[in-house]
Amino acid sequence: MDFRKINNLSVACVIFGLDADNLNVLLNKRTLNLFDDNFPVIDDWMLPGQHVYKSSNLEQSADSILKNFTKEPLTNKKQFKTYGSNRRVNTEKDLLWTRSKGVESRNLTVVYYLALPIETINIEEKEDLKWFPINKLPEIGFDHESIITDAYEDLKSKIMTEPIMFNLVPMKFTLNELQIAYEIALNITLDNRNFRKKAISKPYIVPLEDKKKTEMSKKPSKLYMFSSDIFEKLSVKDHIVSSIL
Amino acid sequence: MDFRKINNLSVACVIFGLDADNLNVLLNKRTLNLFDDNFPVIDDWMLPGQHVYKSSNLEQSADSILKNFTKEPLTNKKQFKTYGSNRRVNTEKDLLWTRSKGVESRNLTVVYYLALPIETINIEEKEDLKWFPINKLPEIGFDHESIITDAYEDLKSKIMTEPIMFNLVPMKFTLNELQIAYEIALNITLDNRNFRKKAISKPYIVPLEDKKKTEMSKKPSKLYMFSSDIFEKLSVKDHIVSSIL
DNA sequence: GCAAAAGTGTTACGTCTACACCCATGC
DNA sequence: GCATGGGTGTAGACGTAACACTTTTGC
């Protein structure tokens, strides 16, 4: 293995995490102390990312970012865009940072994103690693805020055409959990009865045998899971229901 | 301007051109003569592309590829994926070629694609620059054949959710031309009456005043154009008619 | 007047929307 | 027995699919 970095090439991940109220993004703290440890020159947030090693490819780099946070196997990451403007790094802070890290300021970033339910994935928040609701982001360095915006738009449009909602929900889910996931992720409201009818009619949303999930003081609800096998077997016609024309 | 190349970074374009019978891809010849000019060691095809200059960004590089072929302003190119596996260049031919060009074999290629009607765009075919029907591709070097396949899949799925069909058709088009464009690009057949009804019902497909297009010995047909202004003003709900759920 | 492509309507069927109440459970 | 969230059906509007003949033109 050749662990020298390719100096002008990095990979970053937009990690979307759904909780009961919000769609969140996982961010790393970016701090730089120059003169006084109590007054950092830079103190904001950025996407988790790293430079690519000479002997690894893009997917491997993205995977290793994710492995820093959790031991769970994280899957279904999507490469969505590469940022390579020659003006990407242009604020004083950004230039300071790249100089202090010894990387080139003309830097290509290949961005992946990933969507998952916060509750089932074990990511430990720390001082320098936190979830932020997508509509309450903190101050963010580089062009990462617009990357997040782009990725969110892409996520929303993929939700309409690909079965990625099932990544945002635990493997076994109730129909109401699925509905709420749609509502939060797309920022819409849905009619419960119509939603259930539509979901139940999909062959790839399979009811689980007599298993129910009990909480306190209410009717236990039926669990379902998504079958990608069944989904894949359907024709394209069943997937894409209507075209833009 | 700094015209030194970034040695590990290239941009390539999949240029889709629609004619009366086929969806085509524009390819460049790849030849290398080592011993005998009449028997090239490499003699196959590749995507038009080039390395990125230190002072230009990705979009500019993609534009300059296109400017090699035509003076028409080409628009609506989309960045769709970046290829950066460390095993991308691994056949003997590919290694020969990169060595002969003095570029690194660990190379990142940012791929754009573009869809346009062949008839209205002025690209002159030469010995080393030709259109090939997407289902009759010649021998292709590097991983460019799978790039073309990926791009075509992406194009087809975007046709369902974005108004890019209107790029594949002249600015003023008849409904039958539009229908045939859909049929060729998606490799489907459509019912003419239903297609017309649906198209006419879209506010962004606007009939042009009394203008008709005459050819020989047949009824002249009405022309339409696509209004992106009207399209943009519609709500997202009008665009995406149905979700995967 | 004929060849060639443009253009047009109706019916049956399925899907989507809107909407309000009963059910099962744990305390 | 009550609070909490789970679960259900129907009617009208809308969109889609299937299908064959008439119109306009240039020669």
Coordinates of C-alpha atoms (C1' of nucleotides) in Angstrom, one line a residue:
Chain A
M1 CA 0.0 0.0 0.0
D2 CA 1.2 3.5 -0.9
F3 CA 0.0 5.9 1.8
R4 CA 1.2 9.0 0.2
K5 CA -1.6 11.4 -0.4
I6 CA -2.6 12.6 -3.8
N7 CA -2.2 16.2 -2.9
N8 CA -4.9 17.8 -5.1
L9 CA -7.6 15.1 -4.6
S10 CA -9.9 14.7 -1.7
V11 CA -13.1 12.8 -1.0
A12 CA -15.9 14.2 1.2
C13 CA -19.1 12.6 2.5
V14 CA -22.4 14.3 3.2
I15 CA -23.9 12.0 5.8
F16 CA -27.6 12.5 6.2
G17 CA -29.2 11.2 9.4
L18 CA -32.9 11.1 10.1
D19 CA -34.2 11.4 13.6
A20 CA -37.7 11.9 14.9
D21 CA -37.8 15.6 14.0
N22 CA -35.2 16.4 11.5
L23 CA -33.0 15.5 8.6
N24 CA -29.4 16.1 10.0
V25 CA -26.0 16.3 8.5
L26 CA -22.8 15.1 10.3
L27 CA -20.1 17.7 10.5
N28 CA -16.5 17.9 11.7
K29 CA -15.2 20.8 13.6
R30 CA -12.5 22.9 11.8
T31 CA -10.3 24.7 14.2
L32 CA -6.9 26.4 13.8
N33 CA -5.0 28.0 16.6
L34 CA -2.2 30.4 15.6
F35 CA -1.4 32.7 18.5
D36 CA -3.6 31.9 21.4
D37 CA -5.1 28.5 22.2
N38 CA -8.2 30.1 23.6
F39 CA -8.9 32.2 20.5
P40 CA -8.7 30.0 17.5
V41 CA -8.3 31.9 14.2
I42 CA -10.6 29.4 12.5
D43 CA -13.5 27.8 14.4
D44 CA -16.2 26.5 12.2
W45 CA -17.4 23.3 10.6
M46 CA -16.8 21.2 7.5
L47 CA -17.8 18.0 5.9
P48 CA -15.9 14.8 6.9
G49 CA -13.4 14.1 4.3
Q50 CA -9.8 13.2 3.5
H51 CA -7.2 13.1 0.8
V52 CA -7.0 10.1 -1.4
Y53 CA -4.0 7.8 -1.0
K54 CA -2.0 6.9 -4.1
S55 CA -3.0 3.3 -3.8
S56 CA -6.6 3.6 -2.9
N57 CA -9.5 4.4 -5.1
L58 CA -12.4 6.8 -4.6
E59 CA -14.8 4.3 -3.1
Q60 CA -12.2 3.0 -0.6
S61 CA -11.4 6.5 0.5
A62 CA -15.1 7.3 1.1
D63 CA -15.5 4.1 3.0
S64 CA -12.6 4.9 5.2
I65 CA -14.1 8.2 6.1
L66 CA -17.2 6.4 7.3
K67 CA -15.2 3.8 9.2
N68 CA -13.8 6.6 11.4
F69 CA -17.2 7.1 12.9
T70 CA -18.8 3.7 13.3
K71 CA -18.2 0.0 13.1
E72 CA -21.5 -0.7 11.4
P73 CA -21.1 -1.5 7.8
L74 CA -22.4 1.6 6.0
T75 CA -23.7 1.0 2.6
N76 CA -25.6 2.7 -0.2
K77 CA -23.3 5.6 -0.4
K78 CA -23.7 7.4 -3.7
Q79 CA -21.1 9.4 -5.6
F80 CA -23.0 12.5 -6.7
K81 CA -20.7 15.3 -7.8
T82 CA -17.1 16.5 -8.2
Y83 CA -16.1 20.0 -7.2
G84 CA -13.1 21.4 -9.0
S85 CA -13.4 25.1 -9.6
N86 CA -10.0 26.8 -9.5
R87 CA -11.6 29.4 -7.2
R88 CA -13.0 27.0 -4.6
V89 CA -10.5 28.0 -1.9
N90 CA -10.5 31.7 -1.8
T91 CA -11.3 33.1 1.6
E92 CA -8.6 34.0 4.0
K93 CA -9.6 31.3 6.4
D94 CA -9.7 28.7 3.7
L95 CA -6.3 29.6 2.5
L96 CA -4.9 29.7 6.0
W97 CA -6.2 26.2 6.6
T98 CA -4.9 24.6 3.4
R99 CA -1.5 26.2 4.0
S100 CA -1.4 24.9 7.5
K101 CA -2.2 21.4 6.3
G102 CA 0.2 21.5 3.5
V103 CA -2.3 20.6 0.8
E104 CA -2.8 22.3 -2.5
S105 CA -5.4 25.1 -2.6
R106 CA -6.4 23.9 -6.1
N107 CA -8.2 20.9 -4.9
L108 CA -10.6 18.5 -6.4
T109 CA -13.3 17.1 -4.1
V110 CA -15.3 14.1 -5.1
V111 CA -18.4 14.1 -3.0
Y112 CA -20.4 11.1 -1.8
Y113 CA -23.5 11.1 0.2
L114 CA -25.3 8.6 2.4
A115 CA -28.6 8.5 4.1
L116 CA -29.3 6.6 7.3
P117 CA -31.5 6.6 10.4
I118 CA -29.6 8.1 13.3
E119 CA -31.2 5.8 15.9
T120 CA -29.9 2.5 14.5
I121 CA -26.4 3.6 13.5
N122 CA -23.9 4.0 16.2
I123 CA -22.1 7.3 15.7
E124 CA -20.8 8.9 18.8
E125 CA -21.0 12.6 18.9
K126 CA -18.0 14.5 20.2
E127 CA -16.9 18.0 20.6
D128 CA -15.7 18.0 17.1
L129 CA -18.2 15.7 15.5
K130 CA -21.9 16.6 15.6
W131 CA -25.2 16.2 13.9
F132 CA -26.9 19.4 12.7
P133 CA -30.4 19.8 11.4
I134 CA -30.2 20.6 7.7
N135 CA -32.2 23.8 8.2
K136 CA -30.1 25.0 11.1
L137 CA -26.6 24.6 9.9
P138 CA -23.7 26.3 11.8
E139 CA -21.0 28.3 10.1
I140 CA -19.4 26.1 7.5
G141 CA -16.0 26.4 5.8
F142 CA -14.9 26.1 2.2
D143 CA -17.8 25.7 -0.3
H144 CA -19.2 22.9 1.9
E145 CA -22.5 24.6 2.6
S146 CA -23.3 24.8 -1.1
I147 CA -22.2 21.1 -1.4
I148 CA -24.7 20.2 1.3
T149 CA -27.4 22.1 -0.4
D150 CA -26.7 20.5 -3.8
A151 CA -26.6 17.0 -2.1
Y152 CA -29.9 17.6 -0.4
E153 CA -31.5 18.6 -3.7
D154 CA -30.1 15.5 -5.3
L155 CA -31.3 13.3 -2.4
K156 CA -34.8 14.7 -2.6
S157 CA -35.0 14.1 -6.3
K158 CA -33.6 10.6 -6.0
I159 CA -36.2 9.8 -3.3
M160 CA -38.7 10.2 -6.1
T161 CA -37.1 7.8 -8.5
E162 CA -35.1 5.3 -6.4
P163 CA -35.9 3.3 -3.3
I164 CA -33.5 5.2 -1.1
M165 CA -36.1 6.1 1.5
F166 CA -35.7 2.6 2.9
N167 CA -32.1 3.6 3.9
L168 CA -33.5 6.3 6.1
V169 CA -35.6 4.0 8.1
P170 CA -34.6 1.0 10.3
M171 CA -34.5 -2.4 8.5
K172 CA -37.8 -3.3 10.1
F173 CA -40.2 -0.3 10.1
T174 CA -43.8 0.5 10.6
L175 CA -45.8 2.2 7.9
N176 CA -46.1 5.3 10.1
E177 CA -42.4 5.5 10.5
L178 CA -42.0 5.3 6.8
Q179 CA -44.5 8.0 6.3
I180 CA -42.9 10.3 8.8
A181 CA -39.5 9.7 7.1
Y182 CA -41.0 10.9 3.8
E183 CA -42.5 13.9 5.4
I184 CA -39.4 15.0 7.2
A185 CA -37.0 14.3 4.3
L186 CA -39.2 16.0 1.7
N187 CA -40.7 18.6 4.0
I188 CA -44.2 17.7 3.0
T189 CA -47.3 16.2 4.7
L190 CA -49.0 13.1 3.5
D191 CA -52.5 11.7 4.0
N192 CA -52.1 8.7 6.3
R193 CA -54.8 6.5 4.7
N194 CA -53.7 7.1 1.2
F195 CA -50.1 6.6 2.1
R196 CA -50.8 3.2 3.7
K197 CA -52.9 2.0 0.7
K198 CA -50.1 2.9 -1.7
A199 CA -47.4 1.4 0.5
I200 CA -49.3 -1.9 1.0
S201 CA -49.9 -2.2 -2.7
K202 CA -46.1 -2.2 -3.4
P203 CA -44.9 -5.8 -3.6
Y204 CA -41.4 -4.9 -2.4
I205 CA -42.8 -3.6 0.9
V206 CA -43.3 -6.9 2.6
P207 CA -45.3 -7.4 5.8
L208 CA -43.4 -9.4 8.4
E209 CA -45.0 -12.4 9.9
D210 CA -47.1 -11.6 13.0
K211 CA -44.2 -9.5 14.4
K212 CA -45.3 -6.4 16.1
K213 CA -43.4 -3.7 17.9
T214 CA -44.7 -2.8 21.3
E215 CA -44.1 0.4 23.1
M216 CA -46.0 1.7 26.1
S217 CA -49.6 2.2 26.2
K218 CA -50.7 1.9 22.7
K219 CA -51.7 -0.5 20.0
P220 CA -48.7 -2.5 18.7
S221 CA -48.0 -1.9 15.1
K222 CA -47.2 -4.1 12.2
L223 CA -43.6 -4.2 10.9
Y224 CA -42.6 -4.2 7.3
M225 CA -39.4 -4.5 5.4
F226 CA -38.1 -3.5 2.0
S227 CA -37.2 -6.3 -0.4
S228 CA -34.6 -5.2 -2.9
D229 CA -34.9 -8.6 -4.5
I230 CA -38.5 -8.1 -5.3
F231 CA -37.8 -4.5 -6.3
E232 CA -35.1 -5.5 -8.8
K233 CA -37.3 -8.1 -10.4
L234 CA -39.9 -5.5 -11.3
S235 CA -39.7 -4.0 -14.7
V236 CA -38.5 -0.4 -15.3
K237 CA -42.0 0.4 -16.2
D238 CA -43.1 -0.4 -12.6
H239 CA -40.4 1.9 -11.2
I240 CA -40.8 5.0 -13.2
V241 CA -44.4 5.7 -13.2
S242 CA -44.6 8.8 -15.2
S243 CA -42.3 11.0 -17.3
I244 CA -41.8 14.7 -17.4
L245 CA -43.3 15.0 -20.9
Chain B
M1 CA -3.3 31.7 -17.7
D2 CA -1.3 28.7 -16.7
F3 CA -1.4 26.1 -19.4
R4 CA 0.5 23.4 -17.7
K5 CA -1.7 20.3 -17.4
I6 CA -2.8 18.8 -14.1
N7 CA -1.3 15.4 -14.9
N8 CA -3.7 13.2 -13.1
L9 CA -6.9 15.0 -14.0
S10 CA -8.8 14.8 -17.2
V11 CA -12.3 15.7 -18.4
A12 CA -14.2 13.7 -21.0
C13 CA -17.5 14.3 -22.7
V14 CA -20.1 11.8 -23.9
I15 CA -21.8 13.7 -26.7
F16 CA -25.2 12.1 -27.6
G17 CA -26.5 13.1 -31.0
L18 CA -30.0 12.1 -32.2
D19 CA -30.6 11.5 -35.9
A20 CA -33.6 10.1 -37.7
D21 CA -32.8 6.5 -36.8
N22 CA -30.5 6.4 -33.8
L23 CA -29.0 7.8 -30.7
N24 CA -25.3 8.3 -31.5
V25 CA -22.2 9.0 -29.6
L26 CA -19.3 11.1 -30.9
L27 CA -15.9 9.3 -30.7
N28 CA -12.3 10.2 -31.3
K29 CA -9.9 7.8 -32.9
R30 CA -7.1 6.5 -30.8
T31 CA -4.1 5.4 -32.8
L32 CA -0.5 4.8 -32.0
N33 CA 2.2 3.8 -34.4
L34 CA 5.3 2.3 -33.0
F35 CA 7.1 0.4 -35.7
D36 CA 5.2 0.7 -38.9
D37 CA 2.9 3.5 -39.9
N38 CA 0.6 1.1 -41.7
F39 CA 0.2 -1.2 -38.8
P40 CA -0.7 0.9 -35.7
V41 CA -0.3 -0.9 -32.4
I42 CA -3.4 0.8 -31.1
D43 CA -6.3 1.5 -33.4
D44 CA -9.6 2.0 -31.7
W45 CA -11.8 4.7 -30.3
M46 CA -12.2 6.8 -27.2
L47 CA -14.3 9.6 -25.8
P48 CA -13.3 13.1 -26.6
G49 CA -11.4 14.5 -23.7
Q50 CA -8.4 16.3 -22.4
H51 CA -6.4 17.1 -19.4
V52 CA -7.3 20.0 -17.2
Y53 CA -5.0 23.1 -17.2
K54 CA -3.9 24.4 -13.9
S55 CA -5.7 27.7 -14.4
S56 CA -9.0 26.4 -15.8
N57 CA -11.8 24.7 -14.0
L58 CA -13.8 21.6 -14.9
E59 CA -16.6 23.4 -16.8
Q60 CA -14.1 25.4 -18.8
S61 CA -12.2 22.2 -19.8
A62 CA -15.4 20.5 -20.8
D63 CA -16.4 23.5 -22.9
S64 CA -13.1 23.6 -24.6
I65 CA -13.5 20.0 -25.7
L66 CA -16.8 20.9 -27.3
K67 CA -15.3 24.0 -29.0
N68 CA -12.9 21.8 -30.9
F69 CA -15.8 20.4 -32.9
T70 CA -18.2 23.2 -33.5
K71 CA -18.7 26.9 -33.3
E72 CA -22.3 26.6 -32.1
P73 CA -22.6 27.4 -28.4
L74 CA -23.3 24.1 -26.8
T75 CA -25.2 24.3 -23.6
N76 CA -26.9 22.0 -21.1
K77 CA -23.9 19.8 -20.5
K78 CA -24.2 17.8 -17.3
Q79 CA -21.5 16.6 -15.0
F80 CA -22.5 13.1 -14.2
K81 CA -19.7 11.0 -12.7
T82 CA -16.1 10.9 -11.8
Y83 CA -14.0 7.8 -12.6
G84 CA -11.0 7.3 -10.3
S85 CA -10.4 3.7 -9.7
N86 CA -6.7 3.0 -9.3
R87 CA -7.1 0.1 -11.8
R88 CA -8.7 2.1 -14.6
V89 CA -5.7 1.9 -16.8
N90 CA -4.6 -1.7 -16.9
T91 CA -4.6 -3.2 -20.3
E92 CA -1.4 -3.3 -22.3
K93 CA -2.8 -0.9 -24.9
D94 CA -4.0 1.6 -22.3
L95 CA -0.6 1.6 -20.5
L96 CA 1.2 2.0 -23.8
W97 CA -1.0 4.9 -24.7
T98 CA -0.6 6.8 -21.4
R99 CA 3.1 6.2 -21.4
S100 CA 3.4 7.5 -25.0
K101 CA 1.5 10.7 -23.9
G102 CA 3.4 11.2 -20.7
V103 CA 0.4 11.3 -18.5
E104 CA -0.1 9.4 -15.3
S105 CA -1.8 6.0 -15.4
R106 CA -3.6 6.8 -12.1
N107 CA -5.9 9.3 -13.7
L108 CA -9.1 10.8 -12.6
T109 CA -11.7 11.5 -15.3
V110 CA -14.6 13.8 -14.7
V111 CA -17.3 12.9 -17.2
Y112 CA -19.8 15.3 -18.6
Y113 CA -22.5 14.5 -21.1
L114 CA -24.6 16.4 -23.6
A115 CA -27.5 15.6 -25.8
L116 CA -28.3 17.4 -29.0
P117 CA -29.9 16.8 -32.5
I118 CA -27.3 16.0 -35.1
E119 CA -29.0 17.8 -37.9
T120 CA -28.9 21.3 -36.3
I121 CA -25.5 21.2 -34.8
N122 CA -22.6 21.6 -37.1
I123 CA -20.0 18.9 -36.3
E124 CA -17.9 17.8 -39.2
E125 CA -17.0 14.2 -39.2
K126 CA -13.5 13.3 -40.1
E127 CA -11.4 10.2 -40.3
D128 CA -10.7 10.4 -36.6
L129 CA -14.0 11.9 -35.4
K130 CA -17.2 10.0 -36.0
W131 CA -20.8 9.4 -34.8
F132 CA -21.6 5.8 -33.8
P133 CA -25.0 4.5 -33.0
I134 CA -25.1 3.6 -29.3
N135 CA -26.0 0.0 -30.0
K136 CA -23.3 -0.4 -32.7
L137 CA -20.2 0.9 -30.9
P138 CA -16.8 0.1 -32.3
E139 CA -13.9 -1.1 -30.2
I140 CA -13.3 1.4 -27.5
G141 CA -10.3 2.0 -25.3
F142 CA -9.8 2.5 -21.6
D143 CA -13.0 2.1 -19.5
H144 CA -14.8 4.4 -21.9
E145 CA -17.4 1.8 -23.1
S146 CA -18.7 1.4 -19.6
I147 CA -18.7 5.2 -19.2
I148 CA -20.9 5.4 -22.2
T149 CA -23.2 2.8 -20.9
D150 CA -23.4 4.5 -17.5
A151 CA -24.1 7.9 -19.1
Y152 CA -26.8 6.4 -21.3
E153 CA -28.6 5.0 -18.3
D154 CA -28.3 8.3 -16.6
L155 CA -29.6 10.1 -19.7
K156 CA -32.6 7.8 -19.9
S157 CA -33.5 8.3 -16.2
K158 CA -33.1 12.0 -16.5
I159 CA -35.4 12.1 -19.5
M160 CA -38.1 10.8 -17.1
T161 CA -37.6 13.6 -14.6
E162 CA -36.1 16.6 -16.3
P163 CA -37.0 18.3 -19.6
I164 CA -33.9 17.3 -21.4
M165 CA -35.7 15.7 -24.3
F166 CA -36.1 19.2 -25.6
N167 CA -32.3 19.4 -26.1
L168 CA -32.5 16.4 -28.4
V169 CA -34.8 18.1 -30.8
P170 CA -34.5 21.3 -32.8
M171 CA -35.6 24.5 -31.1
K172 CA -38.8 24.5 -33.2
F173 CA -40.1 21.0 -33.5
T174 CA -43.3 19.2 -34.5
L175 CA -45.0 16.9 -32.1
N176 CA -44.2 13.9 -34.3
E177 CA -40.5 14.8 -34.2
L178 CA -40.7 15.0 -30.4
Q179 CA -42.5 11.6 -30.2
I180 CA -39.9 10.0 -32.5
A181 CA -37.1 11.5 -30.3
Y182 CA -38.6 9.9 -27.2
E183 CA -39.0 6.6 -29.0
I184 CA -35.4 6.5 -30.2
A185 CA -33.8 7.7 -27.1
L186 CA -35.8 5.4 -24.8
N187 CA -36.1 2.6 -27.2
I188 CA -39.9 2.4 -26.8
T189 CA -43.0 3.0 -28.9
L190 CA -45.7 5.4 -28.1
D191 CA -49.3 5.8 -29.1
N192 CA -49.5 8.9 -31.4
R193 CA -52.9 10.1 -30.3
N194 CA -52.2 9.8 -26.6
F195 CA -48.8 11.3 -27.0
R196 CA -50.2 14.4 -28.7
K197 CA -52.9 14.9 -26.1
K198 CA -50.4 14.8 -23.3
A199 CA -47.9 17.1 -25.0
I200 CA -50.6 19.6 -25.9
S201 CA -51.8 19.6 -22.3
K202 CA -48.3 20.8 -21.1
P203 CA -48.2 24.6 -20.7
Y204 CA -44.5 24.6 -21.4
I205 CA -44.9 23.1 -24.9
V206 CA -46.1 26.2 -26.7
P207 CA -47.6 26.2 -30.2
L208 CA -46.0 28.7 -32.5
E209 CA -48.2 31.2 -34.3
D210 CA -49.5 29.9 -37.6
K211 CA -46.0 28.8 -38.6
K212 CA -45.8 25.5 -40.3
K213 CA -43.1 23.5 -41.9
T214 CA -43.6 22.3 -45.4
E215 CA -41.8 19.5 -47.1
M216 CA -42.8 17.8 -50.3
S217 CA -46.1 16.2 -50.9
K218 CA -47.6 16.1 -47.5
K219 CA -49.6 18.1 -45.0
P220 CA -47.6 20.8 -43.3
S221 CA -47.3 20.4 -39.6
K222 CA -47.5 22.7 -36.7
L223 CA -44.4 23.8 -34.9
Y224 CA -44.0 24.0 -31.1
M225 CA -41.2 25.1 -28.8
F226 CA -40.3 24.4 -25.3
S227 CA -40.5 27.3 -22.9
S228 CA -38.1 26.9 -20.0
D229 CA -39.6 30.1 -18.4
I230 CA -43.0 28.5 -18.1
F231 CA -41.5 25.2 -17.0
E232 CA -39.6 26.9 -14.2
K233 CA -42.6 28.7 -12.9
L234 CA -44.5 25.5 -12.4
S235 CA -44.3 23.9 -8.9
V236 CA -42.2 20.9 -8.2
K237 CA -45.5 19.0 -7.8
D238 CA -46.2 19.6 -11.5
H239 CA -42.8 18.3 -12.5
I240 CA -42.5 15.1 -10.5
V241 CA -45.7 13.4 -11.0
S242 CA -45.2 10.3 -9.0
S243 CA -42.7 8.9 -6.6
I244 CA -41.2 5.5 -6.3
L245 CA -43.0 4.7 -3.0
Chain C
dG1 C1' -56.6 11.0 -57.7
dC2 C1' -53.1 9.1 -55.0
dA3 C1' -49.3 8.8 -51.8
dA4 C1' -47.6 10.4 -47.4
dA5 C1' -47.7 12.2 -43.2
dA6 C1' -50.7 15.2 -40.0
dG7 C1' -54.3 15.3 -37.2
dT8 C1' -58.4 14.0 -34.3
dG9 C1' -62.4 11.6 -30.0
dT10 C1' -64.5 8.2 -27.2
dT11 C1' -64.8 4.6 -23.9
dA12 C1' -63.1 1.6 -20.2
dC13 C1' -60.1 1.3 -16.6
dG14 C1' -57.1 2.3 -12.9
dT15 C1' -55.0 5.6 -9.7
dC16 C1' -55.2 9.6 -6.7
dT17 C1' -57.5 12.7 -3.5
dA18 C1' -60.3 14.0 0.2
dC19 C1' -62.2 12.9 4.3
dA20 C1' -63.8 10.8 9.9
dC21 C1' -64.2 7.2 12.8
dC22 C1' -63.2 2.7 15.5
dC23 C1' -59.4 -0.4 17.5
dA24 C1' -56.0 -2.4 20.6
dT25 C1' -53.1 -1.6 24.2
dG26 C1' -51.0 -0.3 29.0
dC27 C1' -51.6 2.3 32.6
Chain D
dG1 C1' -62.0 3.9 31.5
dC2 C1' -59.0 6.8 29.1
dA3 C1' -55.1 8.4 26.6
dT4 C1' -52.2 7.2 22.7
dG5 C1' -51.1 6.1 18.4
dG6 C1' -52.7 2.2 14.9
dG7 C1' -55.6 1.1 11.6
dT8 C1' -59.6 1.2 8.1
dG9 C1' -63.4 2.4 3.2
dT10 C1' -65.9 5.0 -0.1
dA11 C1' -67.0 8.3 -3.7
dG12 C1' -65.6 11.7 -7.2
dA13 C1' -62.0 13.5 -10.1
dC14 C1' -58.4 12.7 -12.9
dG15 C1' -55.2 10.5 -15.9
dT16 C1' -54.0 6.6 -19.0
dA17 C1' -54.5 3.1 -22.5
dA18 C1' -56.5 1.2 -26.5
dC19 C1' -58.2 1.9 -30.8
dA20 C1' -59.3 3.7 -36.8
dC21 C1' -60.4 7.1 -39.8
dT22 C1' -60.3 11.9 -42.1
dT23 C1' -57.5 15.9 -43.7
dT24 C1' -54.1 18.4 -46.3
dT25 C1' -50.7 18.7 -49.4
dG26 C1' -47.6 18.2 -53.9
dC27 C1' -47.2 15.7 -57.5

